[in-house]
Amino acid sequence: MEIFAPFELARARQLDATDALPARRDDFHVPQHHGADAVYFTGNSLGLQPRDASEALSTELNDWAQHGVEGHYMAQHPWVSYHERFTDGLAKLVGAKGNEVVAMNALTVNLHLLLVSFYRPAGKRTKILCEAKAFPSDQYALASQIRFHGGDPNVDIIEVAPRKDGHVIEEGDIEAILLERGDEIALVMMGGVQYFTGQWLDMPRITAAAHAAGALCGFDLAHAVGNVPLALNAWNVDFACWCSYKYLNSGPGAVAGAFVHERHVGDDAMPRLEGWWGHNAQRRFLMEPEFESMGTAEAWQMSNAPIFNMAIHAIALDQFSSAGMNGLRSKSLRLTSYLEQGITAVAKHNKAQLEVITPSDPARRGCQLSLVAHGFGRELFQALTNAGVVADWREPNVIRMAPVPMYNTFEDIARFVHILKSATQPH
Ligand SMILES: *Cc1c(COP(=O)(O)O)cnc(C)c1O
C-alpha cells in the first residue's frame, strides 16, 4: 500500500541513519521481546536504564566500602556536597538559575513542601485553580493541603476542564476564570504537560494570568521535564517540581527536583518546613540551634542526600546536557509527527476509528500521543503487547505512547505502525 511506503523498515532505518540527532539507544538497556528489542513507548512512565548506571552505583558502593564515613569528604564525588552535582544540569533543563533548583526527595513530597510555602489561603483568597482530572497524587496533595488549612476541597478547588466533547484545555478558559473569580484564587497549580492527554499547557500565559489576578502559580513538571524545553525563570513561574524516573531515566523512585523562583528564595518570611540540609552550608556542622537559610532553593532541602539513587540521576542528567534539550525537542517533533502519520494511515486503511486526543498542534504537546481506539477493548492492547509493544493502557480504551528522542527510533515507530495495522485489521 502506498500510504505505508514511509513506514517500510528500510525507509525508517534510513531516517535513523541520516537524522541530525541520532538516537543514543546504545547507551541504554532496551527490554527484549523474543530476542529482539521491544518497541518501548513508556519512557513517559519509566525511562530506560542508562548502561553506565551500574558502574556509577558501584563507584559509590566502593567509596563507602573503602572510606566509611570519610566518604562524605573522600569519595570521588564527596557526599557532603553531592546534590551540587545537579545544579547546572537541572538549571539548564528547566531554564532556571543555579540558585533556583534543587534535587531532593520524591515528587509528591516536593509538591507538599512547596505548597506549604506557596499555598497560603487568607481572607477571601482561599482557592486553588487546577486542571480537571489531574494526576491522582496531585489531586490528593491539593485536597489534603486545603483540609490542613481548615478548608473544604469541594469548595476550594476550582477545576478547568476541556470544553464539551473535547480533550484540550483552552488557556482562554483559564484566563476567563481568573478574570471572573481571581480574587478568590490563592494559587494556580497545573501539570505543565498533562499526563493523560499529553497536552503542553501554555505555561508563560497561565503564569501571567495568575499573577494578573494576584495569585501565585506553580507547575508539576513530571511529564514536561526532559520532554519539552522550559524557561521557568523567564516565565516567572513561582515554583515547580518534577520526578526524574520518567523522561529523565534516573530509575524507579529516583530523586525528584524542585524549582523556586529567585524572587522567593531569600524570603525567610515565607512559611517553610526546614531541616539541616537547608541551613547555611558553611555553618551546617557547627550544629547551631537557629536555622540560617541557604538563601537558595536548597533552603527547602531537609535531609542529606540519597547518594545511591543520585548516582544514577547524575549520569542520566549528563546525557541530557550532552544531547541538549533543543536538539532533543526538534528530534522529538520529527518522531511524534511520524507516529501521528502512521496512526492516520492505519486508521484510513483499516477504516478504524483511531482518535488521537493529544493536541494536533505540535506546539501544544510533547512527545506523547494518547490514542482512543473506538470500538476496541483491552484485546487490542493485548495484541500490541504480544507483538512486543510496551505502551500503556488506561481504561476504557486509551493507549498512551511516548516515542522519546533520547533512545526511540524511526524504526521503533515503523514497527509499531505495522503491528497496529494488523491488530486493528477488520475481521
Ligand atoms: C508520575 C507523576 C506523579 C508521581 O508522583 P511520585 O511522588 O513520584 O510517586 C505525580 N504527579 C504527576 C503529574 C505525575 O505524572
Coordinates of C-alpha atoms and ligand atoms in Angstrom, one line a residue:
M1 CA 0.0 0.0 0.0
E2 CA 1.3 3.4 -1.0
I3 CA 0.3 5.1 2.3
F4 CA 2.6 2.7 4.1
A5 CA 5.6 3.4 2.0
P6 CA 7.1 5.9 4.6
F7 CA 6.9 3.1 7.2
E8 CA 8.8 0.4 5.3
L9 CA 11.6 -0.7 7.6
A10 CA 14.3 0.1 5.2
R11 CA 12.9 3.7 4.9
A12 CA 12.7 4.0 8.7
R13 CA 16.3 2.8 9.1
Q14 CA 17.4 5.3 6.6
L15 CA 15.7 8.1 8.6
D16 CA 17.5 6.9 11.7
A17 CA 20.9 6.8 9.9
T18 CA 20.6 10.3 8.5
D19 CA 18.9 12.1 11.3
A20 CA 20.6 15.3 12.6
L21 CA 20.4 13.9 16.2
P22 CA 21.0 10.1 16.2
A23 CA 19.2 8.2 19.0
R24 CA 21.5 7.2 21.8
R25 CA 19.9 3.9 22.0
D26 CA 23.2 2.0 22.5
D27 CA 23.7 4.0 25.8
F28 CA 20.6 2.3 27.2
H29 CA 19.4 -1.2 28.1
V30 CA 16.4 -1.9 25.9
P31 CA 13.9 -4.5 27.2
Q32 CA 13.9 -7.6 25.0
H33 CA 10.9 -9.3 23.4
H34 CA 11.6 -12.8 21.8
G35 CA 15.2 -11.9 21.4
A36 CA 14.7 -8.5 19.8
D37 CA 14.3 -5.0 21.2
A38 CA 10.8 -4.3 22.4
V39 CA 9.1 -1.2 21.0
Y40 CA 9.4 0.7 24.2
F41 CA 7.0 3.6 24.3
T42 CA 6.7 4.0 28.0
G43 CA 9.6 6.4 28.7
N44 CA 6.9 8.7 30.0
S45 CA 6.3 6.3 32.8
L46 CA 9.7 4.8 33.5
G47 CA 12.7 5.8 31.3
L48 CA 15.2 3.2 30.3
Q49 CA 18.3 2.3 32.3
P50 CA 21.5 4.1 31.1
R51 CA 24.2 1.4 30.6
D52 CA 26.5 3.4 32.8
A53 CA 24.1 3.1 35.8
S54 CA 25.7 0.1 37.4
E55 CA 29.2 1.5 37.2
A56 CA 28.0 4.8 38.7
L57 CA 26.4 2.9 41.5
S58 CA 29.5 0.7 42.1
T59 CA 31.6 3.8 42.4
E60 CA 29.6 4.9 45.4
L61 CA 29.4 1.5 46.9
N62 CA 33.2 1.1 46.6
D63 CA 33.7 4.6 48.1
W64 CA 31.5 3.6 51.0
A65 CA 33.3 0.3 51.4
Q66 CA 36.7 1.9 51.3
H67 CA 36.1 5.1 53.2
G68 CA 33.1 4.5 55.5
V69 CA 32.0 7.8 57.0
E70 CA 35.0 9.6 55.5
G71 CA 33.3 9.2 52.1
H72 CA 31.4 12.4 52.9
Y73 CA 34.7 14.1 52.1
M74 CA 36.9 11.4 50.5
A75 CA 34.5 9.9 47.9
Q76 CA 35.2 10.6 44.3
H77 CA 32.1 12.8 44.4
P78 CA 32.0 13.9 48.1
W79 CA 28.7 13.0 49.6
V80 CA 28.5 16.2 51.7
S81 CA 28.0 18.3 48.7
Y82 CA 26.7 15.6 46.4
H83 CA 23.4 17.4 45.5
E84 CA 25.5 20.2 44.0
R85 CA 26.3 17.9 41.1
F86 CA 22.8 18.5 39.8
T87 CA 22.7 22.3 40.0
D88 CA 23.9 23.1 36.5
G89 CA 22.2 20.2 34.7
L90 CA 18.8 20.9 36.3
A91 CA 19.1 24.6 35.8
K92 CA 19.7 24.1 32.1
L93 CA 16.8 21.6 31.8
V94 CA 14.2 23.7 33.3
G95 CA 15.5 27.1 32.3
A96 CA 16.5 28.3 35.7
K97 CA 19.4 29.9 37.6
G98 CA 21.5 27.7 39.8
N99 CA 20.1 29.2 43.0
E100 CA 16.6 28.2 41.9
V101 CA 16.8 24.4 41.7
V102 CA 17.5 21.5 43.9
A103 CA 17.4 17.7 43.6
M104 CA 15.7 16.2 46.6
N105 CA 13.0 13.8 47.9
A106 CA 10.3 12.5 45.7
L107 CA 7.8 14.4 43.5
T108 CA 4.7 14.4 45.7
V109 CA 6.8 15.1 48.8
N110 CA 8.2 18.2 47.0
L111 CA 4.8 19.3 45.9
H112 CA 3.7 19.2 49.5
L113 CA 6.8 21.1 50.7
L114 CA 6.3 23.8 48.1
L115 CA 2.6 24.1 48.8
V116 CA 3.5 24.7 52.5
S117 CA 5.3 27.8 51.2
F118 CA 3.1 28.8 48.2
Y119 CA -0.5 27.9 49.2
R120 CA -1.3 30.4 51.9
P121 CA -5.1 30.8 52.0
A122 CA -6.1 34.1 53.6
G123 CA -9.4 36.1 53.8
K124 CA -11.4 35.6 50.6
R125 CA -8.4 34.2 48.7
T126 CA -8.6 30.5 49.6
K127 CA -8.9 28.6 46.3
I128 CA -6.7 26.6 44.1
L129 CA -7.3 26.5 40.4
C130 CA -6.1 23.3 38.8
E131 CA -6.8 21.1 35.8
A132 CA -9.7 18.7 35.8
K133 CA -8.5 15.0 36.1
A134 CA -5.1 16.0 37.3
F135 CA -2.8 13.1 38.2
P136 CA -4.4 11.5 41.3
S137 CA -1.4 12.1 43.6
D138 CA -1.6 15.8 42.8
Q139 CA -5.4 15.8 43.5
Y140 CA -4.7 14.1 46.9
A141 CA -2.0 16.6 47.7
L142 CA -4.1 19.7 46.9
A143 CA -7.1 18.4 48.7
S144 CA -5.2 17.4 51.8
Q145 CA -3.4 20.8 51.9
I146 CA -6.7 22.5 51.8
R147 CA -8.1 20.4 54.6
F148 CA -4.8 21.0 56.5
H149 CA -5.7 24.7 56.4
G150 CA -9.3 24.0 57.6
G151 CA -10.8 24.4 54.1
D152 CA -13.1 22.2 52.1
P153 CA -11.7 20.8 48.8
N154 CA -15.3 20.7 47.4
V155 CA -15.4 24.5 47.8
D156 CA -11.7 25.5 47.5
I157 CA -10.7 23.6 44.4
I158 CA -11.8 25.0 41.0
E159 CA -11.1 22.7 38.1
V160 CA -10.7 23.8 34.5
A161 CA -12.0 21.0 32.2
P162 CA -11.7 20.6 28.4
R163 CA -14.7 22.0 26.6
K164 CA -17.7 19.7 25.9
D165 CA -16.7 16.7 23.8
G166 CA -13.1 17.9 23.6
H167 CA -9.9 16.8 25.3
V168 CA -7.9 20.0 25.2
I169 CA -7.9 22.5 28.0
E170 CA -8.2 26.0 26.5
E171 CA -5.8 28.6 28.1
G172 CA -8.5 31.2 27.3
D173 CA -10.8 29.3 29.7
I174 CA -8.2 29.5 32.5
E175 CA -7.8 33.3 31.8
A176 CA -11.6 33.7 31.9
I177 CA -11.9 32.0 35.3
L178 CA -9.0 34.1 36.7
L179 CA -10.7 37.3 35.4
E180 CA -14.0 36.4 36.9
R181 CA -13.0 34.8 40.2
G182 CA -9.4 35.9 40.5
D183 CA -9.9 37.5 43.9
E184 CA -10.9 34.1 45.4
I185 CA -7.9 32.3 44.0
A186 CA -4.7 31.9 46.0
L187 CA -2.9 29.5 43.7
V188 CA -2.9 28.2 40.2
M189 CA -1.4 24.8 40.1
M190 CA -1.3 22.6 37.0
G191 CA 0.6 19.9 35.1
G192 CA 2.9 21.5 32.6
V193 CA 2.3 18.6 30.3
Q194 CA -1.0 16.9 31.1
Y195 CA -0.2 13.2 31.9
F196 CA -3.3 11.7 30.3
T197 CA -3.7 13.7 27.1
G198 CA -0.1 14.8 26.6
Q199 CA -1.2 18.5 26.2
W200 CA 1.5 21.0 26.9
L201 CA -0.1 24.0 28.5
D202 CA 1.0 27.5 27.7
M203 CA 2.9 27.9 30.9
P204 CA 4.0 31.6 30.5
R205 CA 0.5 32.6 29.5
I206 CA -1.1 30.9 32.5
T207 CA 1.6 32.3 34.8
A208 CA 0.9 35.8 33.6
A209 CA -2.8 35.4 34.0
A210 CA -2.4 34.0 37.5
H211 CA -0.1 36.9 38.5
A212 CA -2.5 39.5 37.0
A213 CA -5.2 38.1 39.2
G214 CA -3.0 38.4 42.3
A215 CA -2.5 34.6 42.6
L216 CA 0.7 32.5 42.7
C217 CA 1.4 29.9 40.0
G218 CA 3.2 26.5 40.2
F219 CA 3.5 23.6 37.9
D220 CA 4.0 19.9 38.2
L221 CA 6.5 19.1 35.5
A222 CA 6.5 15.2 35.8
H223 CA 5.6 14.9 32.1
A224 CA 7.4 18.1 31.0
V225 CA 10.9 17.9 32.2
G226 CA 13.2 16.3 29.7
N227 CA 10.3 16.3 27.2
V228 CA 9.8 19.9 26.3
P229 CA 12.1 22.9 26.6
L230 CA 11.3 25.0 29.7
A231 CA 12.2 28.6 30.8
L232 CA 10.8 28.7 34.3
N233 CA 12.9 31.8 35.4
A234 CA 11.9 33.9 32.3
W235 CA 8.3 32.7 32.5
N236 CA 8.2 34.0 36.1
V237 CA 6.8 30.7 37.4
D238 CA 6.7 30.8 41.2
F239 CA 7.6 27.2 41.9
A240 CA 7.7 23.8 40.2
C241 CA 8.5 20.2 41.0
W242 CA 9.2 17.1 38.9
C243 CA 10.3 13.5 39.2
S244 CA 13.3 12.0 37.4
Y245 CA 12.3 8.5 36.6
K246 CA 10.1 9.3 33.6
Y247 CA 11.8 11.2 30.8
L248 CA 15.0 11.7 32.9
N249 CA 15.8 8.0 33.0
S250 CA 17.1 8.1 36.6
G251 CA 15.4 4.8 37.8
P252 CA 12.4 3.8 39.8
G253 CA 11.7 6.1 42.7
A254 CA 14.7 8.3 41.8
V255 CA 15.4 11.6 43.5
A256 CA 13.0 14.4 42.4
G257 CA 13.5 18.1 41.8
A258 CA 12.2 21.4 42.7
F259 CA 12.3 25.0 41.4
V260 CA 11.7 28.1 43.4
H261 CA 11.9 31.4 41.5
E262 CA 14.8 33.6 42.7
R263 CA 12.4 36.3 43.9
H264 CA 11.3 33.9 46.6
V265 CA 14.4 32.1 47.5
G266 CA 15.7 34.7 50.0
D267 CA 12.2 35.3 51.5
D268 CA 12.6 34.0 55.0
A269 CA 9.2 35.3 56.0
M270 CA 7.6 32.7 53.8
P271 CA 6.5 29.6 55.7
R272 CA 8.7 26.6 55.0
L273 CA 9.4 23.2 56.6
E274 CA 13.1 23.2 57.4
G275 CA 15.9 20.8 58.1
W276 CA 19.7 20.9 58.5
W277 CA 20.5 20.5 54.7
G278 CA 18.7 23.8 54.1
H279 CA 20.9 25.5 56.7
N280 CA 23.8 27.7 55.5
A281 CA 26.3 25.0 54.3
Q282 CA 29.3 27.0 55.7
R283 CA 27.9 26.6 59.2
R284 CA 26.0 23.4 58.9
F285 CA 28.3 21.4 61.1
L286 CA 28.6 24.0 63.8
M287 CA 25.3 22.4 65.0
E288 CA 23.8 25.8 65.9
P289 CA 20.3 25.9 67.3
E290 CA 19.0 28.7 65.0
F291 CA 18.2 27.9 61.3
E292 CA 20.0 30.1 58.9
S293 CA 18.7 29.6 55.4
M294 CA 20.9 28.7 52.4
G295 CA 19.1 31.6 50.7
T296 CA 18.6 29.4 47.6
A297 CA 16.2 26.7 46.6
E298 CA 18.4 24.5 48.8
A299 CA 16.7 26.1 51.8
W300 CA 13.8 23.7 51.1
Q301 CA 16.2 20.7 51.3
M302 CA 15.8 19.0 54.6
S303 CA 18.0 15.9 54.7
N304 CA 21.4 14.7 53.5
A305 CA 21.4 13.3 50.0
P306 CA 20.3 9.8 48.9
I307 CA 23.6 9.0 47.2
F308 CA 22.8 5.7 45.5
N309 CA 19.9 6.9 43.6
M310 CA 21.5 10.2 42.9
A311 CA 24.5 8.4 41.3
I312 CA 22.2 7.3 38.5
H313 CA 20.5 10.7 38.3
A314 CA 23.9 12.3 37.7
I315 CA 24.8 10.2 34.7
A316 CA 21.3 10.5 33.3
L317 CA 21.4 14.3 33.5
D318 CA 24.9 14.3 31.8
Q319 CA 23.2 12.6 28.8
F320 CA 20.7 15.5 28.6
S321 CA 23.5 18.0 28.9
S322 CA 25.4 16.5 26.1
A323 CA 22.4 15.8 23.8
G324 CA 21.0 19.3 24.5
M325 CA 17.3 19.9 25.1
N326 CA 16.8 22.0 21.9
G327 CA 18.2 19.2 19.7
L328 CA 16.1 16.6 21.6
R329 CA 13.0 18.7 21.1
S330 CA 13.4 19.0 17.3
K331 CA 14.1 15.3 17.1
S332 CA 11.0 14.7 19.2
L333 CA 8.9 16.8 16.8
R334 CA 10.1 14.6 13.9
L335 CA 9.4 11.3 15.7
T336 CA 6.0 12.2 17.0
S337 CA 4.8 13.6 13.7
Y338 CA 6.0 10.3 12.1
L339 CA 4.0 8.3 14.6
E340 CA 0.9 10.5 14.1
Q341 CA 1.1 10.0 10.3
G342 CA 1.4 6.2 10.9
I343 CA -1.7 6.1 13.1
T344 CA -3.6 8.2 10.5
A345 CA -2.5 5.8 7.7
V346 CA -3.6 2.7 9.8
A347 CA -7.0 4.3 10.6
K348 CA -7.6 5.1 7.0
H349 CA -6.5 1.7 5.7
N350 CA -8.5 -0.3 8.2
K351 CA -11.4 2.1 8.4
A352 CA -10.8 2.1 12.2
Q353 CA -11.7 5.0 14.4
L354 CA -8.4 5.8 16.0
E355 CA -8.7 9.2 17.6
V356 CA -5.6 11.0 18.9
I357 CA -6.8 13.1 21.8
T358 CA -3.4 14.9 22.2
P359 CA -3.5 18.4 20.6
S360 CA -2.6 18.2 16.9
D361 CA -0.6 21.4 17.1
P362 CA 2.9 20.3 17.9
A363 CA 3.4 23.5 19.9
R364 CA 0.8 22.2 22.3
R365 CA 2.3 18.8 23.0
G366 CA 5.5 17.0 23.9
C367 CA 6.4 13.6 22.5
Q368 CA 3.4 11.6 23.9
L369 CA 0.4 10.8 21.8
S370 CA -2.8 9.4 23.5
L371 CA -4.9 7.3 21.3
V372 CA -8.5 6.4 21.9
A373 CA -9.3 3.2 20.0
H374 CA -13.0 3.5 19.5
G375 CA -14.7 0.1 19.2
F376 CA -11.7 -1.8 20.6
G377 CA -11.2 -3.2 24.0
R378 CA -8.4 -4.5 26.0
E379 CA -7.8 -7.2 23.4
L380 CA -6.2 -4.6 21.2
F381 CA -3.7 -3.7 23.9
Q382 CA -3.0 -7.4 24.5
A383 CA -2.3 -7.9 20.8
L384 CA 0.1 -4.9 20.8
T385 CA 1.8 -6.4 23.9
N386 CA 2.1 -9.8 22.4
A387 CA 3.8 -8.3 19.4
G388 CA 6.4 -6.6 21.5
V389 CA 5.0 -3.1 22.0
V390 CA 5.4 -1.7 25.5
A391 CA 2.8 1.1 25.8
D392 CA 0.3 1.9 28.5
W393 CA -3.3 1.3 28.6
R394 CA -5.9 3.3 30.5
E395 CA -9.4 2.0 30.8
P396 CA -11.7 2.0 28.9
N397 CA -9.6 2.3 25.7
V398 CA -6.8 4.8 25.8
I399 CA -3.3 3.9 24.7
R400 CA -0.5 6.3 25.7
M401 CA 2.6 6.2 23.6
A402 CA 5.8 8.2 24.1
P403 CA 8.5 8.0 21.4
V404 CA 11.3 9.6 23.3
P405 CA 14.0 11.3 21.3
M406 CA 16.9 10.1 23.6
Y407 CA 16.5 6.4 22.6
N408 CA 13.5 5.7 20.4
T409 CA 14.0 5.4 16.7
F410 CA 12.0 5.8 13.5
E411 CA 12.4 2.1 13.2
D412 CA 10.5 1.6 16.5
I413 CA 7.7 3.7 15.1
A414 CA 7.6 1.9 11.8
R415 CA 7.5 -1.4 13.5
F416 CA 4.7 -0.1 15.7
V417 CA 2.7 1.1 12.7
H418 CA 2.8 -2.4 11.2
I419 CA 1.8 -4.0 14.5
L420 CA -1.1 -1.6 15.0
K421 CA -2.2 -2.2 11.4
S422 CA -2.5 -5.9 11.9
A423 CA -4.0 -5.6 15.4
T424 CA -6.8 -3.3 14.1
Q425 CA -7.5 -5.2 10.9
P426 CA -11.2 -5.7 10.3
H427 CA -12.1 -9.3 10.6
Ligands
LIG1 C1 4.2 10.5 37.8 C2 3.5 11.5 38.4 C3 3.4 11.6 39.9 C4 4.0 10.5 40.7 O1 4.4 11.0 42.0 P1 5.5 10.4 42.9 O2 5.5 11.2 44.1 O3 6.8 10.4 42.1 O4 5.1 9.0 43.2 C5 2.7 12.7 40.4 N1 2.2 13.6 39.6 C6 2.2 13.6 38.3 C7 1.6 14.7 37.5 C8 2.9 12.5 37.7 O5 2.9 12.5 36.3

